[in-house]
Coordinates of C-alpha atoms and ligand atoms in Angstrom, one line a residue:
X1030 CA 145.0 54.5 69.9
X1031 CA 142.0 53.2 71.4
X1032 CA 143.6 52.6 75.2
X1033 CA 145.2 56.1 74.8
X1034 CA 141.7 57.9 74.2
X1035 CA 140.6 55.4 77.6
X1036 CA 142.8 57.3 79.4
X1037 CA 142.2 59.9 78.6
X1038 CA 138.7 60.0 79.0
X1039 CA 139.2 58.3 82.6
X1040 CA 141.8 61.7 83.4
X1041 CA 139.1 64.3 82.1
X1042 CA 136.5 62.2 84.6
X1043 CA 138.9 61.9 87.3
X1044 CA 139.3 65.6 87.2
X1045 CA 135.1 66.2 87.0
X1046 CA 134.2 64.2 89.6
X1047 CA 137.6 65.7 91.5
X1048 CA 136.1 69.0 91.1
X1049 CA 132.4 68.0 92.2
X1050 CA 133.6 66.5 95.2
X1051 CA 136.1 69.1 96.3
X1052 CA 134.1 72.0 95.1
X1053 CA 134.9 74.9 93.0
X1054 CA 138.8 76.2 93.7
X1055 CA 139.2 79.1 91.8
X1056 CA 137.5 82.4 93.9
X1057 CA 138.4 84.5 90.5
X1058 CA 136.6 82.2 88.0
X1059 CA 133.7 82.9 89.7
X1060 CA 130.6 85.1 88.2
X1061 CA 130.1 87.8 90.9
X1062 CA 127.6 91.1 89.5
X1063 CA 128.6 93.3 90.3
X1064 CA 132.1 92.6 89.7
X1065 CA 134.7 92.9 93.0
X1066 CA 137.3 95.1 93.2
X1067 CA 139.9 92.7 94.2
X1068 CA 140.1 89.0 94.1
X1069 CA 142.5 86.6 95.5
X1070 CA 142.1 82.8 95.0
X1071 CA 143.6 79.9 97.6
X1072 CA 143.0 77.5 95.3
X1073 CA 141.1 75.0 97.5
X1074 CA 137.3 75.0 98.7
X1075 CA 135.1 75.5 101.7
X1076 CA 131.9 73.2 102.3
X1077 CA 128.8 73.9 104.5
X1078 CA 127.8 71.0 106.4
X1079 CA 124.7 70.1 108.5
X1080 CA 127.0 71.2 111.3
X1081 CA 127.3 74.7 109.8
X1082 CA 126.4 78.2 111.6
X1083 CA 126.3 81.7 111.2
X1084 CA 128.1 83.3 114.0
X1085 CA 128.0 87.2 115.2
X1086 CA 130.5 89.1 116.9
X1087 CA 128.0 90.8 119.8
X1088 CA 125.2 90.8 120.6
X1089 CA 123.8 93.4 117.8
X1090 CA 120.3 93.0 117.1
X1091 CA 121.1 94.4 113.4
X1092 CA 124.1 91.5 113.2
X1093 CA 121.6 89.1 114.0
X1094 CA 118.9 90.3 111.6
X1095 CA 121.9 90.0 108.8
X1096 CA 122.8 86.4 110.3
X1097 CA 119.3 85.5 110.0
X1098 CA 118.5 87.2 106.4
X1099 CA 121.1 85.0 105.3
X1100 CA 119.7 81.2 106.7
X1101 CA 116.7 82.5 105.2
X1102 CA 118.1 82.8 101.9
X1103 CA 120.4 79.7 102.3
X1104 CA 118.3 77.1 104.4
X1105 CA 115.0 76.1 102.1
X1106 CA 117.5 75.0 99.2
X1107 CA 120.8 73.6 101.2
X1108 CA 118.4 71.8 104.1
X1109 CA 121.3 72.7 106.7
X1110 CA 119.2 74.1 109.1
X1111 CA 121.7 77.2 109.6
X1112 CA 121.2 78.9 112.7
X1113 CA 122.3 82.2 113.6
X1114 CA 124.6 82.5 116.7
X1115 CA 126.4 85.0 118.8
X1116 CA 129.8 84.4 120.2
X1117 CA 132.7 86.5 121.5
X1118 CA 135.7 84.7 120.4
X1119 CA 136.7 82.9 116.7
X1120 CA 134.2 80.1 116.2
X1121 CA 135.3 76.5 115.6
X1122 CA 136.2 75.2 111.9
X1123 CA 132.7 75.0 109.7
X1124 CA 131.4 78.1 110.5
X1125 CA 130.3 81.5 109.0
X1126 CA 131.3 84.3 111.2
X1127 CA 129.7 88.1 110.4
X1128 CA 131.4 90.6 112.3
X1129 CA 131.7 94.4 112.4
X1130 CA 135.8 95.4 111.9
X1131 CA 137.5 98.1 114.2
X1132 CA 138.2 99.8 111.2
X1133 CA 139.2 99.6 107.3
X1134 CA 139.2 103.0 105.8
X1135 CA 139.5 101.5 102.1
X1136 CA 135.8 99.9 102.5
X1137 CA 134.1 102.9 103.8
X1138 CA 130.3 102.6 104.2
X1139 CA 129.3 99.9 102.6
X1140 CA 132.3 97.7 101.6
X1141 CA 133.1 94.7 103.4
X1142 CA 136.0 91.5 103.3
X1143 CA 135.3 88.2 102.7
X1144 CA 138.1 86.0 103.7
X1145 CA 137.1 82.1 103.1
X1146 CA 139.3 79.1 103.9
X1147 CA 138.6 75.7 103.8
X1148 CA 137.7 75.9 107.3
X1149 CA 135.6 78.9 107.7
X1150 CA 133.8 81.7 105.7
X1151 CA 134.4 85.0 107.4
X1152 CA 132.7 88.1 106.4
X1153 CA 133.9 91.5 107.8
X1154 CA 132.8 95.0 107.5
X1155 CA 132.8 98.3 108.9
X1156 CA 129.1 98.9 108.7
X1157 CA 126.3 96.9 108.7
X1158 CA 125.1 97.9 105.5
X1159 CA 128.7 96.2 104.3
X1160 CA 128.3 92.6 105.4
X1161 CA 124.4 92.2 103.8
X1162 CA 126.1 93.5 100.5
X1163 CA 129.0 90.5 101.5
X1164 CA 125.8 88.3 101.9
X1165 CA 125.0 89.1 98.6
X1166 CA 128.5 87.8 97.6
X1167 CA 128.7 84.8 99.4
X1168 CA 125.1 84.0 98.0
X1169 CA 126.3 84.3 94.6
X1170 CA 129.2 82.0 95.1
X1171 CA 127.6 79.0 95.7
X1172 CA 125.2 77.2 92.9
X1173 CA 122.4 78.9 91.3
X1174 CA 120.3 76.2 92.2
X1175 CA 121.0 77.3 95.8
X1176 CA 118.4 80.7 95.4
X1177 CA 115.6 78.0 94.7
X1178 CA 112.9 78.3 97.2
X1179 CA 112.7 74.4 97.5
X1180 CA 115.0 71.5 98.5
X1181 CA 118.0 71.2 96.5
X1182 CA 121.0 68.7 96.0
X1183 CA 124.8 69.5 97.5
X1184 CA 127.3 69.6 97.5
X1185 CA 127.5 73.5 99.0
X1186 CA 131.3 74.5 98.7
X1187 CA 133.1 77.6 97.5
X1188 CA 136.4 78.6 96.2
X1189 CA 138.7 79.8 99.2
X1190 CA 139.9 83.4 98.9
X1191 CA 139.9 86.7 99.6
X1192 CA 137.5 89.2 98.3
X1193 CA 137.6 92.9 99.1
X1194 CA 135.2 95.1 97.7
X1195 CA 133.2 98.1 97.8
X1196 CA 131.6 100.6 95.5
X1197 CA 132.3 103.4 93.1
X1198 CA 128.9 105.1 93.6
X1199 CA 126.9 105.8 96.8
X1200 CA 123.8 105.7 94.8
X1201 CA 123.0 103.1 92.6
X1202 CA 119.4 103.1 92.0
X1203 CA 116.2 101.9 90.4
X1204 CA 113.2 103.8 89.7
X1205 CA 109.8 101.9 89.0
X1206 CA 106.3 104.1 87.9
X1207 CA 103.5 102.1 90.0
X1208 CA 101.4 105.0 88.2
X1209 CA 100.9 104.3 85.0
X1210 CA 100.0 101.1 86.1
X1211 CA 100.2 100.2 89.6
X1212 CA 102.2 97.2 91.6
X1213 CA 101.2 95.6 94.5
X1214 CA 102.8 95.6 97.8
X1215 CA 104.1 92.3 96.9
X1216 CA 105.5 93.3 93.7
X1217 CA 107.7 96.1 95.0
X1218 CA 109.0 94.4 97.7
X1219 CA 110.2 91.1 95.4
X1220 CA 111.8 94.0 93.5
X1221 CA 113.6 95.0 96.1
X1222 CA 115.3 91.9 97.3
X1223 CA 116.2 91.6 93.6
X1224 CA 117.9 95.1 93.8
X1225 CA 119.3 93.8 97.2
X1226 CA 121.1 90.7 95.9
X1227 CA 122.7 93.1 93.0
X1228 CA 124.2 95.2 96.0
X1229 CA 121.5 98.2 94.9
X1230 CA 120.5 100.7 97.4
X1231 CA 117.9 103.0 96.2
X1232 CA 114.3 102.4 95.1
X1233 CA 112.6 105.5 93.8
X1234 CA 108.6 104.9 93.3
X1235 CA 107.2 107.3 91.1
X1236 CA 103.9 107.6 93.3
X1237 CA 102.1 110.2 90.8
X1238 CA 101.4 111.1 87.5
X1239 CA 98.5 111.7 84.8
X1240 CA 96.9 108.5 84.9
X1241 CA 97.1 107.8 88.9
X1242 CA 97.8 109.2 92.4
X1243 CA 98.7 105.9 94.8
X1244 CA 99.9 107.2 98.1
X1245 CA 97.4 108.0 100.6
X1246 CA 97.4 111.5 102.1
X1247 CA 94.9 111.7 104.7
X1248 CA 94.5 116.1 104.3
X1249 CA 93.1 114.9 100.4
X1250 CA 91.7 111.9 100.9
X1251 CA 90.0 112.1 97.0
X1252 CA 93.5 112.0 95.4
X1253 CA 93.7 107.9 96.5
X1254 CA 90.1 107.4 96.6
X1255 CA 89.2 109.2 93.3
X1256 CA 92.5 109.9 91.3
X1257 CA 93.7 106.1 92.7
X1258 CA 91.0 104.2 90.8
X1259 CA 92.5 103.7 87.3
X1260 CA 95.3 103.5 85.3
X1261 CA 96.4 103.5 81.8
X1262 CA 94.1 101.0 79.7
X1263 CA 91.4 102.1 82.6
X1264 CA 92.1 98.8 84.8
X1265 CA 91.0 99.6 88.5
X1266 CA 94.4 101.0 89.6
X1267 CA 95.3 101.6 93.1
X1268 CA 96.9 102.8 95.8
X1269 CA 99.1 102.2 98.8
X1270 CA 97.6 103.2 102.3
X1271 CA 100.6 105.0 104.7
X1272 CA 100.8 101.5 106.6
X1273 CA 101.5 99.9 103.1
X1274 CA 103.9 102.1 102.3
X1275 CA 105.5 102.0 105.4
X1276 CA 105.7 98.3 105.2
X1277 CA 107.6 98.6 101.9
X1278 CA 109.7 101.1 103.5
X1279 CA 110.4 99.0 106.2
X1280 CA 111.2 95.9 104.1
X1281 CA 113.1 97.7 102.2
X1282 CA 115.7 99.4 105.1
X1283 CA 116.1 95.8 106.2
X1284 CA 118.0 95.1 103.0
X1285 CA 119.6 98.6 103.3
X1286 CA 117.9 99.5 100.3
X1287 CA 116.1 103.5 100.6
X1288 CA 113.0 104.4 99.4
X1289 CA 113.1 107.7 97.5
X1290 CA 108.9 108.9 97.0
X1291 CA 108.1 110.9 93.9
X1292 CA 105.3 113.4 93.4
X1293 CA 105.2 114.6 90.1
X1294 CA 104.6 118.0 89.9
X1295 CA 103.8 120.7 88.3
X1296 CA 103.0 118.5 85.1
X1297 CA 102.0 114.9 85.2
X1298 CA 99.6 115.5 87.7
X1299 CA 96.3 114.9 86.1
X1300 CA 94.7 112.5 88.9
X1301 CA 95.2 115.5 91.3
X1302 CA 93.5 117.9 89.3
X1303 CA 91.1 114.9 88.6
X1304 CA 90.3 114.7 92.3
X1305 CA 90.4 118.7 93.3
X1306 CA 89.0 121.0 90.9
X1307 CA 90.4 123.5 93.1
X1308 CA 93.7 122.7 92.2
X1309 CA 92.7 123.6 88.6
X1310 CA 93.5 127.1 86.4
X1311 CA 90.0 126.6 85.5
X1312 CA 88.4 125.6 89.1
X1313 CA 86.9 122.4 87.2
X1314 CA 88.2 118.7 87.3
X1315 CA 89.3 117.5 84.2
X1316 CA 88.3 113.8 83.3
X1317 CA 90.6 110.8 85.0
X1318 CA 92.9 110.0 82.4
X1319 CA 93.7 106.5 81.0
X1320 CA 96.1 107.0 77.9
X1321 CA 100.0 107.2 77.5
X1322 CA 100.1 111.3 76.3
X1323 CA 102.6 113.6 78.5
X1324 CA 102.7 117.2 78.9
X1325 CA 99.1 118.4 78.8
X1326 CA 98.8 119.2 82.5
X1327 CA 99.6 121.6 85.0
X1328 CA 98.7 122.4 88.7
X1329 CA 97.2 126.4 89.3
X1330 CA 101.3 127.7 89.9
X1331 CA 99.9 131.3 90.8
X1332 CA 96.6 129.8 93.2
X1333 CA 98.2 130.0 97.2
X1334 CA 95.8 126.7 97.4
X1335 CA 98.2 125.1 95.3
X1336 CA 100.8 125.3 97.8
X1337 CA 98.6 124.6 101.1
X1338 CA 98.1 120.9 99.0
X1339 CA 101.7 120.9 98.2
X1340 CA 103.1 121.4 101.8
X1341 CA 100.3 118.8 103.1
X1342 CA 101.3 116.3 100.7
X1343 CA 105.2 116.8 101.2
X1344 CA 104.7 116.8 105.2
X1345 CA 102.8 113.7 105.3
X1346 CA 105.1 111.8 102.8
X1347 CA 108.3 113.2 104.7
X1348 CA 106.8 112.3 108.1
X1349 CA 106.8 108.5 106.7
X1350 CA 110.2 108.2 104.8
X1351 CA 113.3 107.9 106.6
X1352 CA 115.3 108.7 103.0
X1353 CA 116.7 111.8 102.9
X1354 CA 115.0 112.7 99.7
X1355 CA 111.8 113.8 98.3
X1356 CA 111.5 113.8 94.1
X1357 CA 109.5 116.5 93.2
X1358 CA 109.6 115.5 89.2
X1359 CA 109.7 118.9 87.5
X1360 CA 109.3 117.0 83.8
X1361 CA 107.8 117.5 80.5
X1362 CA 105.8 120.8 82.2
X1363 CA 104.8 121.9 78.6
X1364 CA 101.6 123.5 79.7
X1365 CA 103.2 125.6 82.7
X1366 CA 105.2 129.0 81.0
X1367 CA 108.7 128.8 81.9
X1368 CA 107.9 132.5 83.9
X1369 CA 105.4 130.0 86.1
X1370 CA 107.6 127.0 86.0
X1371 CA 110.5 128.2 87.6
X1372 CA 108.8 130.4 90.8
X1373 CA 106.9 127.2 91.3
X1374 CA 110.0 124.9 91.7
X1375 CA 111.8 127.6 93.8
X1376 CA 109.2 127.4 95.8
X1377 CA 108.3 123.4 96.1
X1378 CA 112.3 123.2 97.1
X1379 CA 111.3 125.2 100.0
X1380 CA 108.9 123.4 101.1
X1381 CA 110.4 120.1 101.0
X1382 CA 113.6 121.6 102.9
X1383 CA 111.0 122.7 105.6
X1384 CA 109.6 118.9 105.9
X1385 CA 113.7 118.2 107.1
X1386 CA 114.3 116.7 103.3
X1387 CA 116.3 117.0 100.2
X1388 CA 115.4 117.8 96.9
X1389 CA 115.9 115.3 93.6
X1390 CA 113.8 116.3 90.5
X1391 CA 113.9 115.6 86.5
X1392 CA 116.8 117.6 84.8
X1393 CA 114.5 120.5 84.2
X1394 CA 114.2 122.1 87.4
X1395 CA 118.2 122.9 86.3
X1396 CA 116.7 125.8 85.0
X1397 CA 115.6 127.0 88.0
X1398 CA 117.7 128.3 91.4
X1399 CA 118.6 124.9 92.8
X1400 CA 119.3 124.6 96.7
X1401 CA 122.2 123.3 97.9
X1402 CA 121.6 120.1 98.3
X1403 CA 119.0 119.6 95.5
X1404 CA 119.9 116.6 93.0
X1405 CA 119.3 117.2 89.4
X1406 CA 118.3 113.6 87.8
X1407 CA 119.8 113.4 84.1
X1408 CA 117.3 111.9 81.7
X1409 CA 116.9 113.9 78.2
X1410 CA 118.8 117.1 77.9
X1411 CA 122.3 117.3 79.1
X1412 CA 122.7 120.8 78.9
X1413 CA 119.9 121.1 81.9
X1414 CA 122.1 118.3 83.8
X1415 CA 125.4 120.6 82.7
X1416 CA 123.1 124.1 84.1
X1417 CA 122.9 121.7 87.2
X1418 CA 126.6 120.7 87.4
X1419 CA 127.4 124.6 86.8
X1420 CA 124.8 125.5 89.8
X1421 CA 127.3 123.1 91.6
X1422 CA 124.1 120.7 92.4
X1423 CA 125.3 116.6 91.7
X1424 CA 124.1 114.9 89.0
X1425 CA 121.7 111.2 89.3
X1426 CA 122.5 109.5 85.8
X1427 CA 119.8 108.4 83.9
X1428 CA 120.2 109.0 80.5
X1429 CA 116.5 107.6 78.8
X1430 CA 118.7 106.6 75.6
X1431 CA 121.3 104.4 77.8
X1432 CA 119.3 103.6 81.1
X1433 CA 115.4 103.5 80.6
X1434 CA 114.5 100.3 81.2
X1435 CA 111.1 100.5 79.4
X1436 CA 112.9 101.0 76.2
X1437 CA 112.6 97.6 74.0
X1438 CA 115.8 95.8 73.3
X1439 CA 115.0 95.4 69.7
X1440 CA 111.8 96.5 67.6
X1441 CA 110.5 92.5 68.3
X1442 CA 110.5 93.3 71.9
X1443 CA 107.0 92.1 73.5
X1444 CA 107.2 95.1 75.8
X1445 CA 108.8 98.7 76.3
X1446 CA 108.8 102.0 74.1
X1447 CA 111.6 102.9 71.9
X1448 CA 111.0 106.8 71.9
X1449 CA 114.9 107.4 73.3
X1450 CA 116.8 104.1 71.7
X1451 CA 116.6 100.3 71.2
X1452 CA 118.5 99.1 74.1
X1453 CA 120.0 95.9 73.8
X1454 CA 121.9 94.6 76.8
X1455 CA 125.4 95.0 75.7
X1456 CA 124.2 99.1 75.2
X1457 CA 122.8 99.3 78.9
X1458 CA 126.4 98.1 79.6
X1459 CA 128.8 100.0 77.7
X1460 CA 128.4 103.5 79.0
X1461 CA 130.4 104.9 81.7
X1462 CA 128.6 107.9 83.6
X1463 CA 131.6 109.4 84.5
X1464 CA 132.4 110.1 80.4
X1465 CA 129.1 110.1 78.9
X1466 CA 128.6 113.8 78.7
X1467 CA 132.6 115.5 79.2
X1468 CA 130.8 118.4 81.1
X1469 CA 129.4 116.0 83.8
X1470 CA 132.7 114.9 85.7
X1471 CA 132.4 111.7 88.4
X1472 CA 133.1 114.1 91.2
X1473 CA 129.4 115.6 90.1
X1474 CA 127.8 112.5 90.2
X1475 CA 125.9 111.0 93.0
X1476 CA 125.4 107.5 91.3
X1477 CA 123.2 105.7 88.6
X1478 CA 119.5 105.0 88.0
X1479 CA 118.3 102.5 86.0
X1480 CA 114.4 104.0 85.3
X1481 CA 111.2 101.9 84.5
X1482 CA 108.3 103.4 83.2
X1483 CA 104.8 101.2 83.3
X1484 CA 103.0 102.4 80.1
X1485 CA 103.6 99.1 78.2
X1486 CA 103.5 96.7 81.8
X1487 CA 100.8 96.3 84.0
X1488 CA 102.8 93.4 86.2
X1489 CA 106.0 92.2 87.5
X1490 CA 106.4 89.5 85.0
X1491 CA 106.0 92.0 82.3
X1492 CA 108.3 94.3 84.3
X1493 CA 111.0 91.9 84.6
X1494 CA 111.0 90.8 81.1
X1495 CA 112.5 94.3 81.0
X1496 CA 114.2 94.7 83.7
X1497 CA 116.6 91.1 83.3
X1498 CA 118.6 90.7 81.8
X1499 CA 119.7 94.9 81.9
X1500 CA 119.3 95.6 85.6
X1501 CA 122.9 93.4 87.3
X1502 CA 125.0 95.4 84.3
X1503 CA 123.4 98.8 86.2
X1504 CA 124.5 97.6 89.0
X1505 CA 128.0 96.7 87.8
X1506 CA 127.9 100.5 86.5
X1507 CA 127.4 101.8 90.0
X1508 CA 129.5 99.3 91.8
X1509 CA 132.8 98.2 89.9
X1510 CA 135.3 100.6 89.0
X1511 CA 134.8 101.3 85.0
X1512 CA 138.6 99.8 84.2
X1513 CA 137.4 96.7 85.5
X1514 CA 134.7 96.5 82.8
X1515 CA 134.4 95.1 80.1
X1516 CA 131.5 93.7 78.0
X1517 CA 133.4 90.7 76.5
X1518 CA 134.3 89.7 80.1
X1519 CA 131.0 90.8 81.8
X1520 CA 128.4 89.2 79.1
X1521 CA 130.4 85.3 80.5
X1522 CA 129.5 86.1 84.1
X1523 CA 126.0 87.2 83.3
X1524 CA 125.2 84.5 81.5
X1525 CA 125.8 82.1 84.1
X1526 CA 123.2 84.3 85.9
X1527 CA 120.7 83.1 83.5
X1528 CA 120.4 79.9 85.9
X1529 CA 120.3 81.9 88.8
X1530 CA 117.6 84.0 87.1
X1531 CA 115.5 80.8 86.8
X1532 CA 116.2 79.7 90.6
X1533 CA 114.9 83.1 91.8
X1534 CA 111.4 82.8 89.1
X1535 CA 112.6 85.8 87.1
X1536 CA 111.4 85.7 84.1
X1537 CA 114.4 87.3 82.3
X1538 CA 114.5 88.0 78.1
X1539 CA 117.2 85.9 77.0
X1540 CA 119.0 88.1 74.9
X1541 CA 121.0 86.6 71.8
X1542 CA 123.5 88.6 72.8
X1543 CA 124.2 86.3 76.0
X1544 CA 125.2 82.3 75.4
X1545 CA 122.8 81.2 78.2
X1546 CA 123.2 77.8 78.0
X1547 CA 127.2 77.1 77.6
X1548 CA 127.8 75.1 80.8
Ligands
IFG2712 N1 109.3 110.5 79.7 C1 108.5 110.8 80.9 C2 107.9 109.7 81.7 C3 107.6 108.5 80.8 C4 108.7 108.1 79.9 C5 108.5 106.8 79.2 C6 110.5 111.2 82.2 C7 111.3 112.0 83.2 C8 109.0 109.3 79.0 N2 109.3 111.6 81.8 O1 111.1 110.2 81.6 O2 106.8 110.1 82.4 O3 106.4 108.7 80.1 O4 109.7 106.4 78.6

């Protein structure tokens, strides 16, 4: 008995160390978030050597800056010194070749190939935008430890394969309020390249509210330099100069993410009235505001000044955001009469049209005559959403009771509000927007938004505690077709992104839902 439980203890080591040193084999065992569309394994492995590169087809600058974004991300842990290359014809075994493909209607915009044998990774696309979220993938199948910022042990191999994949939803979003409390520079941008590396594409910055205004406008200068100087618990605030928010625009279009400005309005928008008595019913400034209430404030709707600050505040935002959207808000107006409210948001869609953008706002301003392009953003009450669907506008899901990531996961949570729901992370998972409300059909959706709101958080270490582990099951939502999801399945893969989590210094809650550590 003894010799027979030798061997096999010597077969079950042969096999470890046979995996080690040949790498993974199996491209389907693999813990991609989002999920692929379609898998198909080689069963053998591809390993980057010292003599590895990144190869472009062309000369594109934008090929090059993927190339690059991608020895960025691989060369501080792996120590392979990738560089990034441009060649015309099929590089030589070893390599990682990015190239643009004549043309593959099935991945549209922003789906891409990846075809890897055990002699070279290669990574197609039609657009750009296509073979970053490809990076993302070819990131996520090499070890965890490989998204440390420091040196790392090899071996880096991956399974051979073929992946093809692209998404469900053009919009698959996250919105964070730098209002409430505000975020620095810094802070949005590591955001960002989280979003990135989860294959999101939209950042909406809720720039205004009650407690804070933090974009500069240089017609109302007192809006950042009085209304910018607090926040909720009355900490110094802040604010984001137009070069500072066109830095974080810029960061953010080189990991084809778009940034999607929100000014609140006509409610939430104390710190204006704060700064501009003016822009007050009363023509007197009310005191800036440092609590959590909603609802008690509205800008002068029947006072023409009101709309010469409107239209200077929409063309300086529009004149520095590429996006094709402005968020006007529209929410929780409970001190503007519904005979004000809705002339006023006629009006503000107007406006922003004539600054060459489009309109998104909170699923209120359904109850006013939406434009034709103006995107009604689902949060509390379908039936504004449904008025929206039946105006013919689409629909941004963000239900607050499946999809606000400020809500606690349980009533211990260190963080959050639980106003709409308790959201664990297998509840932020199983909803589909497409059947979530039977009057909202997927061909009147635009996408998915996964929403966090800064009472309760004043930093991103606080924010992310919310944020992880919920945020890569949004971007499943938006990305993988629903039939391919499923929480049993999904809750294996994101565990083994608990590691990855730790690699990247996120600090995640490690829901009990999740077995983080099973190897
Ligand atoms: N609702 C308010 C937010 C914020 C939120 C906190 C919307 C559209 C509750 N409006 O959500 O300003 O206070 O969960």
């Amino acid at each position: 008995m003894k010799n027979q439980s030798r061997i096999w203890a010597f077969l079950a080591l042969t096999a470890l160390f046979s995996q080690m040193a040949c790498g993974p084999t199996n491209l389907s065992k693999e813990n991609i978030i989002p999920k692929p569309v379609s898998t198909t394994p080689t069963g053998d492995s591809f390993g980057m050597t010292d003599q590895t590169n990144i190869y472009i087809q062309g000369e594109s600058a934008e090929l090059q800056q993927i190339g690059q974004f991608l020895a960025d991300k691989l060369n501080p842990s792996t120590g392979l010194g990738l560089d990034v290359k441009v060649i015309t014809d099929t590089p030589t075994p070893g390599n990682i070749l990015l190239a643009l493909s004549e043309n593959d209607p099935e991945l549209g915009e922003e789906g891409y190939e990846l075809t890897i044998t055990n002699e070279m990774i290669k990574l197609t696309a039609n657009k750009p935008a296509g073979l970053f979220h490809g990076i993302q993938t070819i990131r996520q199948l090499l070890p965890a430890r490989v998204e440390s910022t420091s040196a790392e042990r090899g071996p880096w191999k991956i399974a051979t394969g073929t992946i093809r994949d692209y998404p469900v939803y053009a919009y698959r979003g996250a919105m964070l309020d730098v209002a409430r409390h505000f975020f620095e520079v810094d802070e949005v941008k590591a955001y960002i390249d989280q979003l990135a590396y989860y294959k999101m594409n939209v950042l909406h910055l809720h720039l205004a509210d009650d407690q804070g205004w933090r974009i500069e406008i240089k017609s109302w200068p007192r809006l950042t330099e009085y209304g910018g100087k607090t926040e909720v618990g009355g900490g110094v605030g802040g604010f984001y100069t137009q070069a500072e928010y066109s830095d974080i625009v810029k960061y953010a279009q080189q990991r084809y993410v778009t940034i999607i400005p929100e000014i609140d309005m006509p409610g939430h928008t104390n710190a204006a009235l704060a700064s501009y008595p003016e822009l007050n019913i009363s023509g007197k400034s009310p005191e800036l505001y440092t609590g959590i209430e909603v609802g008690f404030s509205t800008l002068a709707t029947h006072k023409e000044v009101t709309y010469k600050f409107i239209d200077d505040v929409i063309r300086e935002l529009a004149a520095i955001t590429p996006g094709p959207y402005i968020h006007i808000g529209g929410d929780e107006s409970h001190s503007t009469s519904i005979e004000d409210y809705i002339p006023f948001v006629n009006r503000v869609q107007d406006i922003v049209i004539s600054h060459g953008k489009k309109v998104l706002g909170w699923d209120e301003i359904a109850l006013t005559t939406l434009k034709p392009n103006t995107v009604v953003q689902y949060w509390a009450k379908a039936e504004n959403a449904i008025k929206g669907v039946e105006q013919g506008a689409k629909v941004l899901m963000s239900p607050a009771k499946n999809a606000y990531l400020d809500m606690q996961y349980d009533s211990t949570s260190t963080y959050g509000l639980h106003w709409a729901a308790y959201i664990e992370v297998d509840k932020a998972y199983n909803w589909d927007p497409a059947t979530l409300v039977p009057e909202i059909k997927k061909e009147n959706i635009i996408g998915i938004e996964a929403a966090l709101w800064s009472e309760t958080i004043s930093k991103l270490e606080e924010a992310e505690y919310l944020i992880y582990p919920r945020l890569p099951g949004y971007a499943e939502i938006g990305w993988t077709p629903a039939s391919l999801r499923k929480w049993d399945e999904y809750k294996g893969r994101l565990a083994r992104h608990g590691e990855r989590f730790k690699a990247m210094n996120i600090n995640f809650y490690p829901s009990k839902l999740v077995k983080w550590d099973k190897k």
